[in-house]
XYZ file of C-alpha atoms in Angstrom:
547
model
C 91.040 126.378 166.169
C 88.750 125.376 163.281
C 88.560 128.977 162.081
C 92.334 129.327 162.160
C 92.798 126.098 160.222
C 90.219 127.167 157.628
C 91.956 130.520 157.224
C 95.292 128.758 156.727
C 93.868 126.426 154.108
C 92.172 129.324 152.318
C 95.416 131.284 152.289
C 97.242 128.241 150.933
C 95.060 128.197 147.837
C 94.286 131.880 147.333
C 97.626 133.533 148.116
C 99.931 133.854 145.110
C 102.876 133.788 147.466
C 101.866 130.323 148.654
C 102.145 128.977 145.093
C 105.727 130.144 144.585
C 108.271 127.438 143.802
C 111.542 127.701 145.646
C 114.596 127.388 143.370
C 117.064 124.634 144.136
C 120.134 125.697 146.135
C 122.321 124.468 143.272
C 120.435 126.300 140.516
C 122.435 128.203 137.903
C 119.866 131.021 137.778
C 120.954 134.376 139.283
C 120.603 134.581 143.062
C 117.278 136.039 144.162
C 115.756 135.666 140.681
C 112.998 133.376 139.454
C 114.417 132.113 136.171
C 114.378 128.450 137.048
C 112.987 125.775 139.324
C 113.653 122.118 140.056
C 112.031 120.925 136.806
C 114.012 123.362 134.644
C 117.416 122.786 136.229
C 119.747 120.177 134.706
C 118.563 116.667 135.509
C 120.474 115.360 138.555
C 122.142 111.928 138.365
C 119.525 110.141 140.459
C 116.769 111.195 138.043
C 118.516 109.821 134.927
C 116.501 106.642 134.764
C 115.538 106.179 131.090
C 117.359 103.259 129.496
C 117.542 102.083 125.904
C 114.586 99.805 126.600
C 112.511 102.779 127.780
C 113.134 104.656 124.522
C 112.095 101.560 122.559
C 108.813 101.332 124.472
C 108.321 105.095 124.204
C 108.443 105.064 120.410
C 106.527 101.827 120.035
C 103.792 103.418 122.123
C 103.803 106.518 119.919
C 103.799 104.530 116.666
C 100.658 102.555 117.428
C 98.028 105.293 117.393
C 95.124 106.357 115.211
C 97.167 109.039 113.397
C 99.675 106.456 112.138
C 96.810 104.163 111.099
C 95.305 107.005 109.081
C 98.592 108.243 107.613
C 98.751 105.821 104.707
C 95.075 106.429 103.974
C 95.712 110.095 103.279
C 98.518 109.134 100.901
C 96.434 106.564 99.046
C 93.606 109.061 98.765
C 95.714 111.330 96.537
C 96.512 108.479 94.137
C 99.636 106.745 95.480
C 99.854 102.955 95.605
C 100.270 101.299 98.992
C 103.885 100.412 98.164
C 104.811 104.009 97.336
C 103.026 105.165 100.485
C 105.001 102.747 102.648
C 108.288 103.847 101.054
C 107.440 107.484 101.794
C 106.559 106.591 105.401
C 109.777 104.597 105.896
C 112.095 107.245 104.405
C 110.254 110.116 106.087
C 110.503 108.525 109.510
C 114.152 107.631 108.982
C 114.921 111.276 108.202
C 112.952 112.565 111.179
C 114.692 109.932 113.335
C 118.045 111.449 112.332
C 116.899 114.886 113.499
C 115.262 113.557 116.663
C 118.389 111.623 117.623
C 120.615 114.626 116.877
C 118.594 117.011 119.045
C 118.032 114.237 121.575
C 121.773 113.838 121.960
C 122.019 117.505 122.959
C 119.434 116.986 125.687
C 121.086 113.779 126.886
C 124.519 115.395 127.143
C 123.544 118.762 128.620
C 120.633 117.399 130.729
C 118.435 120.434 130.046
C 114.902 120.666 128.565
C 114.081 122.106 125.155
C 113.078 125.630 126.342
C 116.480 126.019 128.034
C 118.571 124.396 125.301
C 116.955 126.635 122.679
C 118.496 129.716 124.291
C 121.949 128.845 122.951
C 120.755 129.286 119.360
C 117.873 131.785 119.597
C 119.070 133.926 122.487
C 117.575 134.101 125.977
C 114.535 136.184 125.065
C 113.986 135.178 121.447
C 113.815 131.532 122.536
C 110.279 132.268 123.706
C 109.342 132.633 120.042
C 109.495 128.846 119.801
C 108.342 128.096 123.355
C 105.032 130.032 123.333
C 103.678 128.513 120.089
C 104.798 125.089 121.295
C 102.718 125.503 124.463
C 99.682 126.572 122.423
C 100.217 123.704 119.986
C 100.484 121.214 122.855
C 97.176 122.424 124.349
C 95.493 122.318 120.949
C 96.513 118.751 120.126
C 95.818 117.630 123.676
C 92.178 118.550 123.128
C 92.016 116.918 119.689
C 93.564 113.675 120.986
C 91.239 113.684 123.988
C 88.280 113.884 121.623
C 89.684 110.915 119.694
C 89.960 109.021 122.962
C 86.350 109.852 123.810
C 85.257 108.093 120.616
C 87.027 104.978 121.913
C 85.077 105.272 125.160
C 81.851 105.509 123.149
C 82.656 102.255 121.340
C 83.509 100.503 124.618
C 80.285 101.578 126.331
C 78.238 100.664 123.255
C 79.890 97.229 123.185
C 78.768 96.615 126.781
C 75.359 98.290 126.503
C 74.202 98.472 122.855
C 71.302 100.718 123.919
C 73.869 103.476 124.533
C 73.674 104.146 120.787
C 70.183 105.533 121.502
C 71.267 107.709 124.434
C 68.971 110.788 124.384
C 70.557 114.046 123.275
C 69.741 117.102 125.386
C 72.175 119.499 123.724
C 71.060 122.014 121.060
C 71.064 120.722 117.503
C 73.609 123.403 116.591
C 76.147 121.905 119.021
C 78.565 119.610 117.132
C 78.545 117.044 119.935
C 75.761 114.985 121.478
C 75.049 114.335 125.143
C 76.492 110.833 124.732
C 79.582 112.266 123.110
C 80.031 114.854 125.868
C 79.648 112.164 128.532
C 82.308 110.013 126.852
C 84.574 113.040 126.478
C 84.312 113.858 130.176
C 84.964 110.229 131.127
C 88.100 110.036 128.969
C 89.378 113.427 130.164
C 88.863 112.246 133.737
C 90.709 108.977 133.047
C 93.685 110.905 131.669
C 93.941 113.345 134.538
C 95.683 111.139 137.159
C 98.426 110.291 134.666
C 99.286 113.984 134.437
C 100.388 113.826 138.064
C 103.010 111.130 137.351
C 106.598 112.376 137.013
C 108.425 112.012 133.673
C 110.817 109.551 135.343
C 107.965 107.175 136.224
C 105.597 107.686 133.291
C 107.872 105.458 131.205
C 106.145 102.430 132.750
C 102.891 103.494 131.111
C 104.634 103.181 127.735
C 105.630 99.633 128.659
C 101.994 98.764 129.436
C 100.940 100.080 126.049
C 103.643 98.088 124.253
C 102.375 94.900 125.853
C 98.733 95.530 124.935
C 98.329 97.711 121.842
C 100.680 96.094 119.259
C 99.241 92.679 120.156
C 95.760 94.002 119.400
C 96.896 95.493 116.095
C 98.559 92.251 115.017
C 95.413 90.371 115.990
C 93.394 92.710 113.784
C 95.846 92.158 110.919
C 95.564 88.376 111.271
C 91.782 88.745 111.360
C 91.985 90.792 108.172
C 94.060 88.222 106.290
C 91.961 85.267 107.477
C 88.590 86.853 106.718
C 89.631 87.969 103.236
C 91.733 84.958 102.227
C 88.940 83.611 100.036
C 87.614 86.971 98.835
C 90.666 88.634 97.363
C 93.130 91.205 98.641
C 90.772 94.157 98.605
C 90.759 97.444 96.745
C 93.645 98.938 98.724
C 96.241 96.236 97.979
C 94.867 95.700 94.501
C 94.997 99.336 93.407
C 97.993 100.807 91.615
C 98.994 104.437 91.478
C 96.721 106.686 89.424
C 99.357 109.399 89.004
C 102.156 109.812 86.503
C 105.038 112.142 85.740
C 105.458 115.312 87.780
C 102.084 114.814 89.478
C 103.327 111.510 90.892
C 106.639 113.059 91.979
C 104.984 115.944 93.843
C 102.394 113.636 95.416
C 105.154 111.365 96.711
C 107.188 114.315 98.031
C 104.064 115.602 99.759
C 103.591 112.155 101.328
C 107.228 112.229 102.467
C 106.634 115.637 104.041
C 103.538 114.285 105.838
C 105.622 111.475 107.314
C 108.240 114.004 108.435
C 105.593 116.255 109.923
C 103.938 113.420 111.841
C 106.367 113.888 114.726
C 108.064 117.142 113.732
C 107.102 118.536 117.132
C 109.230 115.950 118.915
C 112.116 116.715 116.565
C 112.232 120.048 118.372
C 111.392 119.178 121.971
C 112.864 115.665 122.271
C 115.397 117.039 124.839
C 112.433 117.150 127.250
C 112.728 113.346 127.319
C 116.357 112.572 126.530
C 117.498 114.709 129.471
C 116.389 111.750 131.611
C 118.567 109.249 129.722
C 120.882 107.121 131.824
C 123.528 107.711 129.164
C 123.512 109.608 125.826
C 124.062 106.241 124.146
C 120.713 104.977 125.407
C 118.770 107.327 123.131
C 120.640 106.354 119.935
C 118.207 103.451 119.483
C 115.658 106.011 118.268
C 117.437 106.011 114.920
C 116.300 102.415 114.330
C 113.069 102.029 116.263
C 111.294 105.075 114.799
C 111.288 104.115 111.073
C 110.734 100.399 111.766
C 107.826 100.807 114.182
C 105.984 103.506 112.235
C 106.315 101.705 108.899
C 105.013 98.467 110.407
C 102.120 100.253 112.109
C 101.163 101.959 108.835
C 101.247 98.616 107.006
C 98.849 97.117 109.543
C 96.519 100.056 108.980
C 96.579 99.416 105.233
C 95.965 95.681 105.645
C 92.996 96.017 108.011
C 91.445 98.844 106.002
C 91.751 96.781 102.844
C 89.911 93.944 104.593
C 87.169 96.397 105.513
C 86.563 97.232 101.857
C 86.041 93.531 101.109
C 83.857 92.749 104.108
C 81.782 95.913 104.422
C 81.939 97.501 100.984
C 83.418 100.782 102.150
C 86.842 102.239 102.958
C 87.189 102.822 106.700
C 90.491 104.592 107.325
C 89.248 105.510 110.790
C 89.691 102.253 112.776
C 86.885 103.210 115.165
C 84.423 103.374 112.276
C 85.618 99.920 111.238
C 85.169 98.593 114.781
C 81.643 100.019 114.754
C 80.797 97.521 111.990
C 81.734 94.471 114.061
C 79.064 92.132 115.438
C 81.384 90.662 118.067
C 80.881 92.995 121.035
C 83.789 91.581 123.062
C 86.195 92.111 120.171
C 84.863 95.636 119.655
C 85.347 96.450 123.337
C 88.949 95.234 123.588
C 89.931 96.816 120.267
C 88.472 100.163 121.351
C 90.219 99.767 124.720
C 93.573 99.305 122.996
C 93.017 102.414 120.870
C 92.038 104.406 123.964
C 95.303 103.358 125.647
C 97.211 104.198 122.468
C 95.680 107.673 122.404
C 96.306 108.196 126.117
C 100.045 107.521 125.980
C 100.512 109.527 122.785
C 98.630 112.458 124.279
C 100.785 112.478 127.406
C 104.091 111.951 125.611
C 103.662 114.220 122.601
C 101.368 116.921 124.009
C 100.915 117.099 127.767
C 104.526 116.679 128.921
C 105.803 118.971 126.179
C 103.303 121.693 127.049
C 104.155 121.213 130.741
C 107.827 121.937 130.024
C 106.904 124.983 127.957
C 104.624 126.447 130.639
C 107.376 125.838 133.190
C 109.775 127.920 131.119
C 107.232 130.723 130.735
C 106.635 131.182 134.477
C 109.118 129.116 136.512
C 108.373 131.117 139.639
C 104.951 129.448 139.888
C 104.791 126.613 137.363
C 106.515 123.261 137.277
C 105.898 120.444 134.790
C 103.002 118.973 136.751
C 101.194 122.299 137.082
C 101.862 123.032 133.416
C 100.271 119.725 132.452
C 97.190 120.532 134.508
C 96.876 123.922 132.794
C 97.213 122.167 129.430
C 94.447 119.737 130.421
C 91.984 122.531 131.192
C 92.908 124.861 128.324
C 93.226 122.141 125.693
C 90.515 119.921 127.105
C 87.796 122.490 127.744
C 88.644 126.103 126.876
C 89.477 125.310 123.238
C 86.341 123.123 122.769
C 87.969 120.592 120.401
C 84.585 119.340 119.149
C 83.897 122.849 117.822
C 87.282 123.005 116.112
C 86.840 119.627 114.433
C 83.340 120.543 113.233
C 83.594 124.203 112.288
C 87.213 125.301 112.063
C 88.807 123.169 109.362
C 90.904 126.142 108.220
C 92.287 126.561 111.715
C 92.915 122.822 111.900
C 94.871 122.989 108.645
C 96.867 125.926 109.974
C 97.853 124.026 113.113
C 98.733 120.973 111.023
C 100.812 123.272 108.804
C 102.898 124.408 111.761
C 105.709 122.330 110.256
C 106.625 125.460 108.278
C 108.084 126.680 111.601
C 109.163 123.369 113.123
C 111.453 122.499 110.216
C 113.449 125.746 110.501
C 113.548 125.619 114.326
C 114.887 122.059 114.371
C 117.393 122.933 111.651
C 118.707 125.905 113.622
C 119.036 123.772 116.767
C 120.968 120.983 115.027
C 123.275 123.408 113.215
C 123.950 125.447 116.341
C 124.844 122.499 118.557
C 126.995 120.518 116.117
C 128.422 122.946 113.539
C 128.488 126.365 115.201
C 129.186 125.674 118.875
C 130.530 122.157 118.226
C 128.736 120.784 121.327
C 130.584 123.231 123.603
C 127.783 124.886 125.574
C 127.964 126.971 128.736
C 125.164 125.333 130.755
C 125.056 127.862 133.635
C 124.711 130.739 131.129
C 121.592 129.148 129.650
C 119.799 130.185 132.849
C 120.967 133.805 132.949
C 119.211 136.623 131.050
C 122.450 138.636 130.925
C 124.734 135.678 130.397
C 126.748 134.435 127.445
C 123.672 133.763 125.303
C 122.145 137.195 125.594
C 123.502 138.067 122.121
C 121.852 141.407 121.172
C 119.221 142.366 123.764
C 118.408 138.687 124.228
C 117.988 138.019 120.499
C 120.332 136.095 118.225
C 119.802 137.920 114.929
C 121.333 134.978 113.045
C 118.364 132.814 114.066
C 116.022 135.613 113.019
C 117.705 135.755 109.619
C 117.381 131.985 109.247
C 113.638 132.175 109.941
C 113.180 135.116 107.553
C 114.808 133.111 104.765
C 113.161 129.743 105.460
C 109.559 130.466 106.465
C 108.176 132.803 103.705
C 108.640 130.336 100.784
C 106.120 128.014 102.456
C 103.540 130.643 103.382
C 101.601 130.734 100.053
C 101.026 126.992 100.247
C 99.961 127.268 103.900
C 97.467 129.991 102.988
C 96.055 127.781 100.249
C 95.784 124.858 102.701
C 93.806 127.044 105.093
C 91.563 128.418 102.351
C 91.670 126.490 99.040
C 89.668 129.277 97.380
C 92.785 131.449 97.445
C 94.783 130.661 94.315
C 98.531 130.926 94.913
C 99.626 129.299 91.671
C 103.003 127.585 91.873
C 103.289 128.688 95.495
C 101.667 125.419 96.561
C 104.710 123.369 95.575
C 107.223 124.551 98.211
C 104.600 123.760 100.873
C 104.543 120.140 99.693
C 108.107 119.824 101.002
C 107.718 122.399 103.786
C 109.639 120.593 106.514
C 112.657 119.636 104.400
C 112.795 122.998 102.630
C 112.548 124.915 105.884
C 115.133 122.705 107.585
C 117.670 123.068 104.755
C 117.205 126.823 104.229
C 117.311 127.620 107.944
C 120.335 125.388 108.584
C 122.280 126.881 105.696
C 121.420 130.474 106.571
C 122.201 130.028 110.264
C 125.547 128.354 109.577
C 126.523 130.991 107.003
C 125.673 133.995 109.175
C 127.288 132.398 112.240
C 130.459 131.695 110.261
C 130.760 135.145 108.697
C 129.599 137.017 111.797
C 130.450 134.725 114.726
C 129.214 135.507 118.222
C 132.684 135.276 119.767
C 131.437 135.409 123.345
C 129.619 132.076 122.837
C 132.510 130.203 121.230
C 134.189 127.802 123.659
C 136.835 125.088 123.373
C 134.956 122.798 125.792
C 131.565 122.623 127.510
C 131.034 124.437 130.813
C 129.138 122.252 133.245
C 129.515 124.244 136.450
C 130.360 127.658 137.858
C 133.496 125.989 139.218
C 134.904 125.829 135.688
C 137.212 128.777 134.952
C 137.091 130.676 131.669
C 140.042 132.644 130.273
C 139.745 135.875 128.298
C 139.846 133.919 125.037
C 136.980 131.647 126.203
C 139.189 128.654 126.956
C 138.059 126.370 129.782
C 140.549 125.470 132.513
C 140.475 123.804 135.928
C 137.578 121.527 135.061
C 136.903 119.479 138.176
C 136.937 115.730 137.350
C 133.715 114.916 139.199
C 131.808 117.523 137.186
C 133.031 116.162 133.873
C 132.318 112.613 134.967
C 128.787 113.515 136.013
C 127.911 114.849 132.550
C 130.171 113.032 130.120
C 129.923 109.539 131.600
C 126.491 109.444 133.246
C 126.506 105.650 133.506
C 128.840 106.031 136.491
C 126.381 108.371 138.215
C 122.944 107.016 137.527
C 121.921 106.748 141.156
C 120.441 103.335 140.357
């Protein structure tokens, strides 16, 4: 009996057949195929649980992280004043909020994730051009964010046991991480892991926990900054004016605007991964307001506290963890580091892990769902990529990954143009799951999207090359890269609309959305006999929330 049970357990984990995911009976994928699974299928009514409040907490949780704190510092470092930096941050995040809300609306109305939605514009097979790099990017940033979280753990342990600062190092001197650092990294990676097993419908409560803890900590730090410096002046950051003039100032400000746009350019593309769970499409419209307000406020707090650091400690600490390291109050240092660790955790799950999980699901739906994809991301991004090596020795690679906005701008532009101006929101949802369906285009490739990428990406490549290796002189080629996201978005949108208008893909043009195989399509692509319950389920989800 024991031997039989052991054999069964062994087969359960070693047999590839045992890991197969059964498609849902209602899936739109071809019968007998493996092009979808439960996580890729349109979100059913009972799973549409995200309300307007959840999207507010989601973006508040994303705004309060180390990257936003550092954002203004990078702008001030090139010579902008803090006022100009804040204006760039506010306008940049308002523009990216427009794009996020536009693409989010597509996900909320069609109830499909980004890898599936992208097939309507790129074609069934060419859509993987955007999915594969997104999965790699998600793994990469997952590792980088995990390393940032490990530094928070270091500060917390040191606050409890100051002797931890003298923890013996048993790793080779050539290794860009110490034994203490590796221990903290493992602890933080381990803390994150259970949250990867939480479904997207329930993970929204983690964002609520962060909203209750992290902003309060940041405001407390801002009050501390103003109180401690009230008698010593405003500090070098608030007191400094811009050091640039003329065209140099204009390009520096445009570059700052592009940095603000690029901060969450990834989510401008894959926001449907989250809005598909919206109770109603209207619930996600709040993103248009909460994104610019929350990010601008968070950046201002970063400026204020950093300015206080210059007065109190005589140095500019744009990294908040380095500032915390200067504090004598161990309790304050612990709770501040704890808040930053929570901030990093939620950002890592929302912006990296869940997105990569959706991408891996699309790549191999026969065996991978979102949860399994997240686990793969945790091991590849957390350990295989060795983020401490990248941060120490691969600055060029880091700059390349940061410069991925040269692709994200065009991809988001194509998606917005396709949904609103080419197909006018009339999408055949069942065909999105079929390799030989309506969105096959030419051998699975929509050449109009290819043309849009060919036009929009090359102008930014010289600047990207220079960012990777500053020793390569590209002359005036650096300037388009300073506005890479906007330039790519505009060029790709214009090219895609023009080619789709002159050479329309007639087989994809509909007069109404197709939500089900029960909808009939005439020879001229007109939709008839739409069953009322199907339309109600998609167009008025508030009546079918399952709540």
